[in-house]
Amino acid sequence: MTITLNLPPKLADELTTEAARLGLSLSEYALRLLATGQKPDMPRTGADLVAYWQAEGLVGTRPDIADSQAHAREIRRQAERRERP
């Protein structure tokens, strides 16, 4: 089956760059993306993830949490003690 897509130039450039980085043709890379359902620019490291969260405006959205590590420990404690069906 053949599909023709009109991609925005920026997206086409990003896909071409990533395909080249992986040593694939653009069509092979596009097929891989469609087959796996993955986004091309998923964060690969913790730093990438934090940068993504910052870019999306998610960092600092919970000013009610003064100590994030204590908050995480409390959530974990609650999860460990919850009743299972």
JSON list of N, CA and C in Angstrom, two decimals:
[
{"chain": "A", "resi": 1, "resn": "MET", "atom": "N", "xyz": [0.84, -1.17, 0.00]},
{"chain": "A", "resi": 1, "resn": "MET", "atom": "CA", "xyz": [0.00, 0.00, 0.00]},
{"chain": "A", "resi": 1, "resn": "MET", "atom": "C", "xyz": [0.89, 1.24, 0.00]},
{"chain": "A", "resi": 2, "resn": "THR", "atom": "N", "xyz": [0.54, 2.23, -0.75]},
{"chain": "A", "resi": 2, "resn": "THR", "atom": "CA", "xyz": [1.28, 3.47, -0.83]},
{"chain": "A", "resi": 2, "resn": "THR", "atom": "C", "xyz": [0.43, 4.59, -0.26]},
{"chain": "A", "resi": 3, "resn": "ILE", "atom": "N", "xyz": [1.04, 5.40, 0.61]},
{"chain": "A", "resi": 3, "resn": "ILE", "atom": "CA", "xyz": [0.37, 6.56, 1.19]},
{"chain": "A", "resi": 3, "resn": "ILE", "atom": "C", "xyz": [1.24, 7.77, 0.93]},
{"chain": "A", "resi": 4, "resn": "THR", "atom": "N", "xyz": [0.63, 8.85, 0.48]},
{"chain": "A", "resi": 4, "resn": "THR", "atom": "CA", "xyz": [1.36, 10.10, 0.27]},
{"chain": "A", "resi": 4, "resn": "THR", "atom": "C", "xyz": [0.90, 11.10, 1.32]},
{"chain": "A", "resi": 5, "resn": "LEU", "atom": "N", "xyz": [1.87, 11.68, 2.02]},
{"chain": "A", "resi": 5, "resn": "LEU", "atom": "CA", "xyz": [1.57, 12.64, 3.07]},
{"chain": "A", "resi": 5, "resn": "LEU", "atom": "C", "xyz": [2.21, 13.98, 2.75]},
{"chain": "A", "resi": 6, "resn": "ASN", "atom": "N", "xyz": [1.51, 15.06, 3.04]},
{"chain": "A", "resi": 6, "resn": "ASN", "atom": "CA", "xyz": [2.08, 16.40, 2.94]},
{"chain": "A", "resi": 6, "resn": "ASN", "atom": "C", "xyz": [2.43, 16.83, 4.36]},
{"chain": "A", "resi": 7, "resn": "LEU", "atom": "N", "xyz": [3.72, 16.73, 4.68]},
{"chain": "A", "resi": 7, "resn": "LEU", "atom": "CA", "xyz": [4.18, 17.06, 6.01]},
{"chain": "A", "resi": 7, "resn": "LEU", "atom": "C", "xyz": [4.65, 18.50, 6.09]},
{"chain": "A", "resi": 8, "resn": "PRO", "atom": "N", "xyz": [4.47, 19.13, 7.25]},
{"chain": "A", "resi": 8, "resn": "PRO", "atom": "CA", "xyz": [5.06, 20.46, 7.43]},
{"chain": "A", "resi": 8, "resn": "PRO", "atom": "C", "xyz": [6.58, 20.34, 7.29]},
{"chain": "A", "resi": 9, "resn": "PRO", "atom": "N", "xyz": [7.23, 21.33, 6.70]},
{"chain": "A", "resi": 9, "resn": "PRO", "atom": "CA", "xyz": [8.68, 21.24, 6.47]},
{"chain": "A", "resi": 9, "resn": "PRO", "atom": "C", "xyz": [9.49, 20.92, 7.72]},
{"chain": "A", "resi": 10, "resn": "LYS", "atom": "N", "xyz": [9.14, 21.52, 8.86]},
{"chain": "A", "resi": 10, "resn": "LYS", "atom": "CA", "xyz": [9.89, 21.27, 10.10]},
{"chain": "A", "resi": 10, "resn": "LYS", "atom": "C", "xyz": [9.80, 19.79, 10.50]},
{"chain": "A", "resi": 11, "resn": "LEU", "atom": "N", "xyz": [8.61, 19.22, 10.42]},
{"chain": "A", "resi": 11, "resn": "LEU", "atom": "CA", "xyz": [8.43, 17.81, 10.77]},
{"chain": "A", "resi": 11, "resn": "LEU", "atom": "C", "xyz": [9.19, 16.91, 9.80]},
{"chain": "A", "resi": 12, "resn": "ALA", "atom": "N", "xyz": [9.12, 17.23, 8.52]},
{"chain": "A", "resi": 12, "resn": "ALA", "atom": "CA", "xyz": [9.85, 16.44, 7.52]},
{"chain": "A", "resi": 12, "resn": "ALA", "atom": "C", "xyz": [11.35, 16.48, 7.80]},
{"chain": "A", "resi": 13, "resn": "ASP", "atom": "N", "xyz": [11.87, 17.65, 8.17]},
{"chain": "A", "resi": 13, "resn": "ASP", "atom": "CA", "xyz": [13.29, 17.78, 8.49]},
{"chain": "A", "resi": 13, "resn": "ASP", "atom": "C", "xyz": [13.65, 16.96, 9.72]},
{"chain": "A", "resi": 14, "resn": "GLU", "atom": "N", "xyz": [12.81, 17.02, 10.76]},
{"chain": "A", "resi": 14, "resn": "GLU", "atom": "CA", "xyz": [13.06, 16.26, 11.99]},
{"chain": "A", "resi": 14, "resn": "GLU", "atom": "C", "xyz": [13.07, 14.75, 11.70]},
{"chain": "A", "resi": 15, "resn": "LEU", "atom": "N", "xyz": [12.11, 14.29, 10.93]},
{"chain": "A", "resi": 15, "resn": "LEU", "atom": "CA", "xyz": [12.04, 12.86, 10.60]},
{"chain": "A", "resi": 15, "resn": "LEU", "atom": "C", "xyz": [13.25, 12.43, 9.76]},
{"chain": "A", "resi": 16, "resn": "THR", "atom": "N", "xyz": [13.63, 13.26, 8.81]},
{"chain": "A", "resi": 16, "resn": "THR", "atom": "CA", "xyz": [14.79, 12.94, 7.96]},
{"chain": "A", "resi": 16, "resn": "THR", "atom": "C", "xyz": [16.06, 12.89, 8.79]},
{"chain": "A", "resi": 17, "resn": "THR", "atom": "N", "xyz": [16.23, 13.84, 9.70]},
{"chain": "A", "resi": 17, "resn": "THR", "atom": "CA", "xyz": [17.41, 13.87, 10.57]},
{"chain": "A", "resi": 17, "resn": "THR", "atom": "C", "xyz": [17.49, 12.64, 11.45]},
{"chain": "A", "resi": 18, "resn": "GLU", "atom": "N", "xyz": [16.37, 12.28, 12.07]},
{"chain": "A", "resi": 18, "resn": "GLU", "atom": "CA", "xyz": [16.37, 11.11, 12.96]},
{"chain": "A", "resi": 18, "resn": "GLU", "atom": "C", "xyz": [16.59, 9.83, 12.16]},
{"chain": "A", "resi": 19, "resn": "ALA", "atom": "N", "xyz": [16.01, 9.73, 10.98]},
{"chain": "A", "resi": 19, "resn": "ALA", "atom": "CA", "xyz": [16.23, 8.55, 10.13]},
{"chain": "A", "resi": 19, "resn": "ALA", "atom": "C", "xyz": [17.71, 8.42, 9.79]},
{"chain": "A", "resi": 20, "resn": "ALA", "atom": "N", "xyz": [18.34, 9.53, 9.43]},
{"chain": "A", "resi": 20, "resn": "ALA", "atom": "CA", "xyz": [19.77, 9.50, 9.10]},
{"chain": "A", "resi": 20, "resn": "ALA", "atom": "C", "xyz": [20.60, 9.11, 10.31]},
{"chain": "A", "resi": 21, "resn": "ARG", "atom": "N", "xyz": [20.23, 9.61, 11.48]},
{"chain": "A", "resi": 21, "resn": "ARG", "atom": "CA", "xyz": [20.96, 9.27, 12.70]},
{"chain": "A", "resi": 21, "resn": "ARG", "atom": "C", "xyz": [20.91, 7.77, 12.97]},
{"chain": "A", "resi": 22, "resn": "LEU", "atom": "N", "xyz": [19.78, 7.17, 12.65]},
{"chain": "A", "resi": 22, "resn": "LEU", "atom": "CA", "xyz": [19.61, 5.73, 12.86]},
{"chain": "A", "resi": 22, "resn": "LEU", "atom": "C", "xyz": [20.12, 4.89, 11.69]},
{"chain": "A", "resi": 23, "resn": "GLY", "atom": "N", "xyz": [20.55, 5.56, 10.62]},
{"chain": "A", "resi": 23, "resn": "GLY", "atom": "CA", "xyz": [21.04, 4.83, 9.45]},
{"chain": "A", "resi": 23, "resn": "GLY", "atom": "C", "xyz": [19.93, 4.20, 8.64]},
{"chain": "A", "resi": 24, "resn": "LEU", "atom": "N", "xyz": [18.75, 4.81, 8.65]},
{"chain": "A", "resi": 24, "resn": "LEU", "atom": "CA", "xyz": [17.60, 4.29, 7.91]},
{"chain": "A", "resi": 24, "resn": "LEU", "atom": "C", "xyz": [17.18, 5.28, 6.85]},
{"chain": "A", "resi": 25, "resn": "SER", "atom": "N", "xyz": [16.49, 4.77, 5.85]},
{"chain": "A", "resi": 25, "resn": "SER", "atom": "CA", "xyz": [15.88, 5.68, 4.89]},
{"chain": "A", "resi": 25, "resn": "SER", "atom": "C", "xyz": [14.66, 6.30, 5.56]},
{"chain": "A", "resi": 26, "resn": "LEU", "atom": "N", "xyz": [14.19, 7.40, 5.01]},
{"chain": "A", "resi": 26, "resn": "LEU", "atom": "CA", "xyz": [13.02, 8.06, 5.60]},
{"chain": "A", "resi": 26, "resn": "LEU", "atom": "C", "xyz": [11.81, 7.13, 5.58]},
{"chain": "A", "resi": 27, "resn": "SER", "atom": "N", "xyz": [11.62, 6.38, 4.50]},
{"chain": "A", "resi": 27, "resn": "SER", "atom": "CA", "xyz": [10.46, 5.48, 4.43]},
{"chain": "A", "resi": 27, "resn": "SER", "atom": "C", "xyz": [10.58, 4.34, 5.44]},
{"chain": "A", "resi": 28, "resn": "GLU", "atom": "N", "xyz": [11.81, 3.81, 5.63]},
{"chain": "A", "resi": 28, "resn": "GLU", "atom": "CA", "xyz": [11.99, 2.75, 6.63]},
{"chain": "A", "resi": 28, "resn": "GLU", "atom": "C", "xyz": [11.72, 3.28, 8.04]},
{"chain": "A", "resi": 29, "resn": "TYR", "atom": "N", "xyz": [12.20, 4.49, 8.30]},
{"chain": "A", "resi": 29, "resn": "TYR", "atom": "CA", "xyz": [11.98, 5.09, 9.62]},
{"chain": "A", "resi": 29, "resn": "TYR", "atom": "C", "xyz": [10.50, 5.36, 9.86]},
{"chain": "A", "resi": 30, "resn": "ALA", "atom": "N", "xyz": [9.81, 5.91, 8.86]},
{"chain": "A", "resi": 30, "resn": "ALA", "atom": "CA", "xyz": [8.38, 6.18, 8.99]},
{"chain": "A", "resi": 30, "resn": "ALA", "atom": "C", "xyz": [7.60, 4.88, 9.22]},
{"chain": "A", "resi": 31, "resn": "LEU", "atom": "N", "xyz": [7.98, 3.83, 8.52]},
{"chain": "A", "resi": 31, "resn": "LEU", "atom": "CA", "xyz": [7.32, 2.54, 8.71]},
{"chain": "A", "resi": 31, "resn": "LEU", "atom": "C", "xyz": [7.55, 2.02, 10.13]},
{"chain": "A", "resi": 32, "resn": "ARG", "atom": "N", "xyz": [8.78, 2.18, 10.63]},
{"chain": "A", "resi": 32, "resn": "ARG", "atom": "CA", "xyz": [9.08, 1.75, 12.00]},
{"chain": "A", "resi": 32, "resn": "ARG", "atom": "C", "xyz": [8.24, 2.53, 13.00]},
{"chain": "A", "resi": 33, "resn": "LEU", "atom": "N", "xyz": [8.12, 3.84, 12.81]},
{"chain": "A", "resi": 33, "resn": "LEU", "atom": "CA", "xyz": [7.31, 4.65, 13.71]},
{"chain": "A", "resi": 33, "resn": "LEU", "atom": "C", "xyz": [5.85, 4.23, 13.70]},
{"chain": "A", "resi": 34, "resn": "LEU", "atom": "N", "xyz": [5.34, 4.00, 12.50]},
{"chain": "A", "resi": 34, "resn": "LEU", "atom": "CA", "xyz": [3.94, 3.60, 12.40]},
{"chain": "A", "resi": 34, "resn": "LEU", "atom": "C", "xyz": [3.70, 2.21, 12.99]},
{"chain": "A", "resi": 35, "resn": "ALA", "atom": "N", "xyz": [4.65, 1.31, 12.81]},
{"chain": "A", "resi": 35, "resn": "ALA", "atom": "CA", "xyz": [4.50, -0.05, 13.31]},
{"chain": "A", "resi": 35, "resn": "ALA", "atom": "C", "xyz": [4.58, -0.11, 14.83]},
{"chain": "A", "resi": 36, "resn": "THR", "atom": "N", "xyz": [5.42, 0.73, 15.42]},
{"chain": "A", "resi": 36, "resn": "THR", "atom": "CA", "xyz": [5.59, 0.68, 16.88]},
{"chain": "A", "resi": 36, "resn": "THR", "atom": "C", "xyz": [4.71, 1.68, 17.60]},
{"chain": "A", "resi": 37, "resn": "GLY", "atom": "N", "xyz": [4.23, 2.68, 16.88]},
{"chain": "A", "resi": 37, "resn": "GLY", "atom": "CA", "xyz": [3.37, 3.68, 17.50]},
{"chain": "A", "resi": 37, "resn": "GLY", "atom": "C", "xyz": [4.12, 4.63, 18.41]},
{"chain": "A", "resi": 38, "resn": "GLN", "atom": "N", "xyz": [5.44, 4.73, 18.27]},
{"chain": "A", "resi": 38, "resn": "GLN", "atom": "CA", "xyz": [6.22, 5.61, 19.12]},
{"chain": "A", "resi": 38, "resn": "GLN", "atom": "C", "xyz": [6.38, 6.98, 18.49]},
{"chain": "A", "resi": 39, "resn": "LYS", "atom": "N", "xyz": [6.50, 7.97, 19.35]},
{"chain": "A", "resi": 39, "resn": "LYS", "atom": "CA", "xyz": [6.78, 9.32, 18.89]},
{"chain": "A", "resi": 39, "resn": "LYS", "atom": "C", "xyz": [8.28, 9.42, 18.63]},
{"chain": "A", "resi": 40, "resn": "PRO", "atom": "N", "xyz": [8.68, 10.22, 17.65]},
{"chain": "A", "resi": 40, "resn": "PRO", "atom": "CA", "xyz": [10.08, 10.30, 17.31]},
{"chain": "A", "resi": 40, "resn": "PRO", "atom": "C", "xyz": [10.96, 10.98, 18.35]},
{"chain": "A", "resi": 41, "resn": "ASP", "atom": "N", "xyz": [10.44, 11.86, 19.16]},
{"chain": "A", "resi": 41, "resn": "ASP", "atom": "CA", "xyz": [11.30, 12.58, 20.09]},
{"chain": "A", "resi": 41, "resn": "ASP", "atom": "C", "xyz": [10.93, 12.32, 21.55]},
{"chain": "A", "resi": 42, "resn": "MET", "atom": "N", "xyz": [10.85, 11.05, 21.90]},
{"chain": "A", "resi": 42, "resn": "MET", "atom": "CA", "xyz": [10.58, 10.67, 23.28]},
{"chain": "A", "resi": 42, "resn": "MET", "atom": "C", "xyz": [11.83, 10.95, 24.12]},
{"chain": "A", "resi": 43, "resn": "PRO", "atom": "N", "xyz": [11.65, 11.44, 25.34]},
{"chain": "A", "resi": 43, "resn": "PRO", "atom": "CA", "xyz": [12.81, 11.66, 26.21]},
{"chain": "A", "resi": 43, "resn": "PRO", "atom": "C", "xyz": [13.56, 10.36, 26.45]},
{"chain": "A", "resi": 44, "resn": "ARG", "atom": "N", "xyz": [14.89, 10.42, 26.35]},
{"chain": "A", "resi": 44, "resn": "ARG", "atom": "CA", "xyz": [15.71, 9.22, 26.52]},
{"chain": "A", "resi": 44, "resn": "ARG", "atom": "C", "xyz": [16.45, 9.20, 27.86]},
{"chain": "A", "resi": 45, "resn": "THR", "atom": "N", "xyz": [16.59, 10.36, 28.47]},
{"chain": "A", "resi": 45, "resn": "THR", "atom": "CA", "xyz": [17.28, 10.44, 29.76]},
{"chain": "A", "resi": 45, "resn": "THR", "atom": "C", "xyz": [16.43, 11.24, 30.73]},
{"chain": "A", "resi": 46, "resn": "GLY", "atom": "N", "xyz": [16.82, 11.21, 31.98]},
{"chain": "A", "resi": 46, "resn": "GLY", "atom": "CA", "xyz": [16.11, 12.01, 32.99]},
{"chain": "A", "resi": 46, "resn": "GLY", "atom": "C", "xyz": [16.17, 13.49, 32.66]},
{"chain": "A", "resi": 47, "resn": "ALA", "atom": "N", "xyz": [17.33, 13.94, 32.19]},
{"chain": "A", "resi": 47, "resn": "ALA", "atom": "CA", "xyz": [17.48, 15.35, 31.83]},
{"chain": "A", "resi": 47, "resn": "ALA", "atom": "C", "xyz": [16.56, 15.72, 30.67]},
{"chain": "A", "resi": 48, "resn": "ASP", "atom": "N", "xyz": [16.42, 14.81, 29.69]},
{"chain": "A", "resi": 48, "resn": "ASP", "atom": "CA", "xyz": [15.50, 15.04, 28.57]},
{"chain": "A", "resi": 48, "resn": "ASP", "atom": "C", "xyz": [14.06, 15.15, 29.07]},
{"chain": "A", "resi": 49, "resn": "LEU", "atom": "N", "xyz": [13.71, 14.29, 30.03]},
{"chain": "A", "resi": 49, "resn": "LEU", "atom": "CA", "xyz": [12.36, 14.29, 30.56]},
{"chain": "A", "resi": 49, "resn": "LEU", "atom": "C", "xyz": [12.06, 15.60, 31.29]},
{"chain": "A", "resi": 50, "resn": "VAL", "atom": "N", "xyz": [12.99, 16.05, 32.12]},
{"chain": "A", "resi": 50, "resn": "VAL", "atom": "CA", "xyz": [12.80, 17.31, 32.83]},
{"chain": "A", "resi": 50, "resn": "VAL", "atom": "C", "xyz": [12.70, 18.46, 31.85]},
{"chain": "A", "resi": 51, "resn": "ALA", "atom": "N", "xyz": [13.54, 18.47, 30.81]},
{"chain": "A", "resi": 51, "resn": "ALA", "atom": "CA", "xyz": [13.47, 19.52, 29.79]},
{"chain": "A", "resi": 51, "resn": "ALA", "atom": "C", "xyz": [12.11, 19.50, 29.09]},
{"chain": "A", "resi": 52, "resn": "TYR", "atom": "N", "xyz": [11.59, 18.30, 28.83]},
{"chain": "A", "resi": 52, "resn": "TYR", "atom": "CA", "xyz": [10.27, 18.17, 28.20]},
{"chain": "A", "resi": 52, "resn": "TYR", "atom": "C", "xyz": [9.20, 18.74, 29.12]},
{"chain": "A", "resi": 53, "resn": "TRP", "atom": "N", "xyz": [9.27, 18.37, 30.41]},
{"chain": "A", "resi": 53, "resn": "TRP", "atom": "CA", "xyz": [8.29, 18.89, 31.38]},
{"chain": "A", "resi": 53, "resn": "TRP", "atom": "C", "xyz": [8.35, 20.41, 31.46]},
{"chain": "A", "resi": 54, "resn": "GLN", "atom": "N", "xyz": [9.56, 20.97, 31.45]},
{"chain": "A", "resi": 54, "resn": "GLN", "atom": "CA", "xyz": [9.71, 22.42, 31.49]},
{"chain": "A", "resi": 54, "resn": "GLN", "atom": "C", "xyz": [9.12, 23.05, 30.24]},
{"chain": "A", "resi": 55, "resn": "ALA", "atom": "N", "xyz": [9.40, 22.47, 29.09]},
{"chain": "A", "resi": 55, "resn": "ALA", "atom": "CA", "xyz": [8.88, 23.01, 27.83]},
{"chain": "A", "resi": 55, "resn": "ALA", "atom": "C", "xyz": [7.35, 22.97, 27.79]},
{"chain": "A", "resi": 56, "resn": "GLU", "atom": "N", "xyz": [6.76, 21.96, 28.43]},
{"chain": "A", "resi": 56, "resn": "GLU", "atom": "CA", "xyz": [5.30, 21.84, 28.46]},
{"chain": "A", "resi": 56, "resn": "GLU", "atom": "C", "xyz": [4.67, 22.65, 29.59]},
{"chain": "A", "resi": 57, "resn": "GLY", "atom": "N", "xyz": [5.50, 23.31, 30.38]},
{"chain": "A", "resi": 57, "resn": "GLY", "atom": "CA", "xyz": [4.99, 24.15, 31.46]},
{"chain": "A", "resi": 57, "resn": "GLY", "atom": "C", "xyz": [4.51, 23.37, 32.68]},
{"chain": "A", "resi": 58, "resn": "LEU", "atom": "N", "xyz": [5.03, 22.15, 32.86]},
{"chain": "A", "resi": 58, "resn": "LEU", "atom": "CA", "xyz": [4.57, 21.31, 33.98]},
{"chain": "A", "resi": 58, "resn": "LEU", "atom": "C", "xyz": [5.36, 21.52, 35.25]},
{"chain": "A", "resi": 59, "resn": "VAL", "atom": "N", "xyz": [6.60, 22.00, 35.12]},
{"chain": "A", "resi": 59, "resn": "VAL", "atom": "CA", "xyz": [7.43, 22.23, 36.31]},
{"chain": "A", "resi": 59, "resn": "VAL", "atom": "C", "xyz": [6.88, 23.45, 37.04]},
{"chain": "A", "resi": 60, "resn": "GLY", "atom": "N", "xyz": [6.65, 23.27, 38.34]},
{"chain": "A", "resi": 60, "resn": "GLY", "atom": "CA", "xyz": [6.15, 24.37, 39.16]},
{"chain": "A", "resi": 60, "resn": "GLY", "atom": "C", "xyz": [4.64, 24.51, 39.18]},
{"chain": "A", "resi": 61, "resn": "THR", "atom": "N", "xyz": [3.93, 23.51, 38.65]},
{"chain": "A", "resi": 61, "resn": "THR", "atom": "CA", "xyz": [2.46, 23.60, 38.61]},
{"chain": "A", "resi": 61, "resn": "THR", "atom": "C", "xyz": [1.81, 23.18, 39.92]},
{"chain": "A", "resi": 62, "resn": "ARG", "atom": "N", "xyz": [2.61, 22.68, 40.86]},
{"chain": "A", "resi": 62, "resn": "ARG", "atom": "CA", "xyz": [2.06, 22.27, 42.17]},
{"chain": "A", "resi": 62, "resn": "ARG", "atom": "C", "xyz": [2.77, 23.04, 43.29]},
{"chain": "A", "resi": 63, "resn": "PRO", "atom": "N", "xyz": [2.47, 24.34, 43.43]},
{"chain": "A", "resi": 63, "resn": "PRO", "atom": "CA", "xyz": [3.14, 25.13, 44.46]},
{"chain": "A", "resi": 63, "resn": "PRO", "atom": "C", "xyz": [2.76, 24.67, 45.88]},
{"chain": "A", "resi": 64, "resn": "ASP", "atom": "N", "xyz": [1.70, 23.88, 45.98]},
{"chain": "A", "resi": 64, "resn": "ASP", "atom": "CA", "xyz": [1.29, 23.37, 47.28]},
{"chain": "A", "resi": 64, "resn": "ASP", "atom": "C", "xyz": [2.23, 22.28, 47.80]},
{"chain": "A", "resi": 65, "resn": "ILE", "atom": "N", "xyz": [3.11, 21.76, 46.98]},
{"chain": "A", "resi": 65, "resn": "ILE", "atom": "CA", "xyz": [4.06, 20.72, 47.39]},
{"chain": "A", "resi": 65, "resn": "ILE", "atom": "C", "xyz": [5.40, 21.40, 47.67]},
{"chain": "A", "resi": 66, "resn": "ALA", "atom": "N", "xyz": [5.70, 21.58, 48.96]},
{"chain": "A", "resi": 66, "resn": "ALA", "atom": "CA", "xyz": [6.94, 22.26, 49.34]},
{"chain": "A", "resi": 66, "resn": "ALA", "atom": "C", "xyz": [8.14, 21.33, 49.26]},
{"chain": "A", "resi": 67, "resn": "ASP", "atom": "N", "xyz": [7.95, 20.07, 49.63]},
{"chain": "A", "resi": 67, "resn": "ASP", "atom": "CA", "xyz": [9.05, 19.09, 49.64]},
{"chain": "A", "resi": 67, "resn": "ASP", "atom": "C", "xyz": [8.64, 17.92, 48.75]},
{"chain": "A", "resi": 68, "resn": "SER", "atom": "N", "xyz": [9.15, 17.90, 47.53]},
{"chain": "A", "resi": 68, "resn": "SER", "atom": "CA", "xyz": [8.72, 16.90, 46.56]},
{"chain": "A", "resi": 68, "resn": "SER", "atom": "C", "xyz": [9.11, 15.48, 46.97]},
{"chain": "A", "resi": 69, "resn": "GLN", "atom": "N", "xyz": [10.26, 15.32, 47.61]},
{"chain": "A", "resi": 69, "resn": "GLN", "atom": "CA", "xyz": [10.68, 13.97, 48.01]},
{"chain": "A", "resi": 69, "resn": "GLN", "atom": "C", "xyz": [9.80, 13.44, 49.15]},
{"chain": "A", "resi": 70, "resn": "ALA", "atom": "N", "xyz": [9.44, 14.30, 50.09]},
{"chain": "A", "resi": 70, "resn": "ALA", "atom": "CA", "xyz": [8.54, 13.88, 51.17]},
{"chain": "A", "resi": 70, "resn": "ALA", "atom": "C", "xyz": [7.17, 13.54, 50.58]},
{"chain": "A", "resi": 71, "resn": "HIS", "atom": "N", "xyz": [6.73, 14.31, 49.61]},
{"chain": "A", "resi": 71, "resn": "HIS", "atom": "CA", "xyz": [5.44, 14.05, 48.97]},
{"chain": "A", "resi": 71, "resn": "HIS", "atom": "C", "xyz": [5.47, 12.69, 48.25]},
{"chain": "A", "resi": 72, "resn": "ALA", "atom": "N", "xyz": [6.57, 12.42, 47.55]},
{"chain": "A", "resi": 72, "resn": "ALA", "atom": "CA", "xyz": [6.71, 11.13, 46.85]},
{"chain": "A", "resi": 72, "resn": "ALA", "atom": "C", "xyz": [6.72, 9.98, 47.85]},
{"chain": "A", "resi": 73, "resn": "ARG", "atom": "N", "xyz": [7.42, 10.15, 48.98]},
{"chain": "A", "resi": 73, "resn": "ARG", "atom": "CA", "xyz": [7.42, 9.09, 50.01]},
{"chain": "A", "resi": 73, "resn": "ARG", "atom": "C", "xyz": [6.03, 8.84, 50.56]},
{"chain": "A", "resi": 74, "resn": "GLU", "atom": "N", "xyz": [5.24, 9.91, 50.75]},
{"chain": "A", "resi": 74, "resn": "GLU", "atom": "CA", "xyz": [3.88, 9.76, 51.26]},
{"chain": "A", "resi": 74, "resn": "GLU", "atom": "C", "xyz": [2.99, 9.04, 50.25]},
{"chain": "A", "resi": 75, "resn": "ILE", "atom": "N", "xyz": [3.11, 9.38, 48.99]},
{"chain": "A", "resi": 75, "resn": "ILE", "atom": "CA", "xyz": [2.33, 8.69, 47.95]},
{"chain": "A", "resi": 75, "resn": "ILE", "atom": "C", "xyz": [2.70, 7.21, 47.92]},
{"chain": "A", "resi": 76, "resn": "ARG", "atom": "N", "xyz": [4.00, 6.92, 48.02]},
{"chain": "A", "resi": 76, "resn": "ARG", "atom": "CA", "xyz": [4.47, 5.52, 48.02]},
{"chain": "A", "resi": 76, "resn": "ARG", "atom": "C", "xyz": [3.92, 4.78, 49.24]},
{"chain": "A", "resi": 77, "resn": "ARG", "atom": "N", "xyz": [3.97, 5.42, 50.40]},
{"chain": "A", "resi": 77, "resn": "ARG", "atom": "CA", "xyz": [3.46, 4.79, 51.64]},
{"chain": "A", "resi": 77, "resn": "ARG", "atom": "C", "xyz": [1.96, 4.48, 51.49]},
{"chain": "A", "resi": 78, "resn": "GLN", "atom": "N", "xyz": [1.20, 5.42, 50.95]},
{"chain": "A", "resi": 78, "resn": "GLN", "atom": "CA", "xyz": [-0.23, 5.19, 50.76]},
{"chain": "A", "resi": 78, "resn": "GLN", "atom": "C", "xyz": [-0.48, 4.04, 49.78]},
{"chain": "A", "resi": 79, "resn": "ALA", "atom": "N", "xyz": [0.30, 3.98, 48.73]},
{"chain": "A", "resi": 79, "resn": "ALA", "atom": "CA", "xyz": [0.14, 2.90, 47.74]},
{"chain": "A", "resi": 79, "resn": "ALA", "atom": "C", "xyz": [0.46, 1.54, 48.35]},
{"chain": "A", "resi": 80, "resn": "GLU", "atom": "N", "xyz": [1.46, 1.50, 49.21]},
{"chain": "A", "resi": 80, "resn": "GLU", "atom": "CA", "xyz": [1.85, 0.23, 49.83]},
{"chain": "A", "resi": 80, "resn": "GLU", "atom": "C", "xyz": [0.79, -0.28, 50.81]},
{"chain": "A", "resi": 81, "resn": "ARG", "atom": "N", "xyz": [0.00, 0.63, 51.36]},
{"chain": "A", "resi": 81, "resn": "ARG", "atom": "CA", "xyz": [-0.99, 0.26, 52.37]},
{"chain": "A", "resi": 81, "resn": "ARG", "atom": "C", "xyz": [-2.42, 0.18, 51.85]},
{"chain": "A", "resi": 82, "resn": "ARG", "atom": "N", "xyz": [-2.62, 0.45, 50.58]},
{"chain": "A", "resi": 82, "resn": "ARG", "atom": "CA", "xyz": [-3.98, 0.42, 50.05]},
{"chain": "A", "resi": 82, "resn": "ARG", "atom": "C", "xyz": [-4.47, -1.02, 49.95]},
{"chain": "A", "resi": 83, "resn": "GLU", "atom": "N", "xyz": [-5.77, -1.15, 50.06]},
{"chain": "A", "resi": 83, "resn": "GLU", "atom": "CA", "xyz": [-6.38, -2.48, 49.96]},
{"chain": "A", "resi": 83, "resn": "GLU", "atom": "C", "xyz": [-6.58, -2.83, 48.50]},
{"chain": "A", "resi": 84, "resn": "ARG", "atom": "N", "xyz": [-6.32, -4.06, 48.19]},
{"chain": "A", "resi": 84, "resn": "ARG", "atom": "CA", "xyz": [-6.48, -4.52, 46.81]},
{"chain": "A", "resi": 84, "resn": "ARG", "atom": "C", "xyz": [-7.81, -5.27, 46.69]},
{"chain": "A", "resi": 85, "resn": "PRO", "atom": "N", "xyz": [-8.48, -5.12, 45.56]},
{"chain": "A", "resi": 85, "resn": "PRO", "atom": "CA", "xyz": [-9.79, -5.80, 45.38]},
{"chain": "A", "resi": 85, "resn": "PRO", "atom": "C", "xyz": [-9.65, -7.30, 45.29]}
]
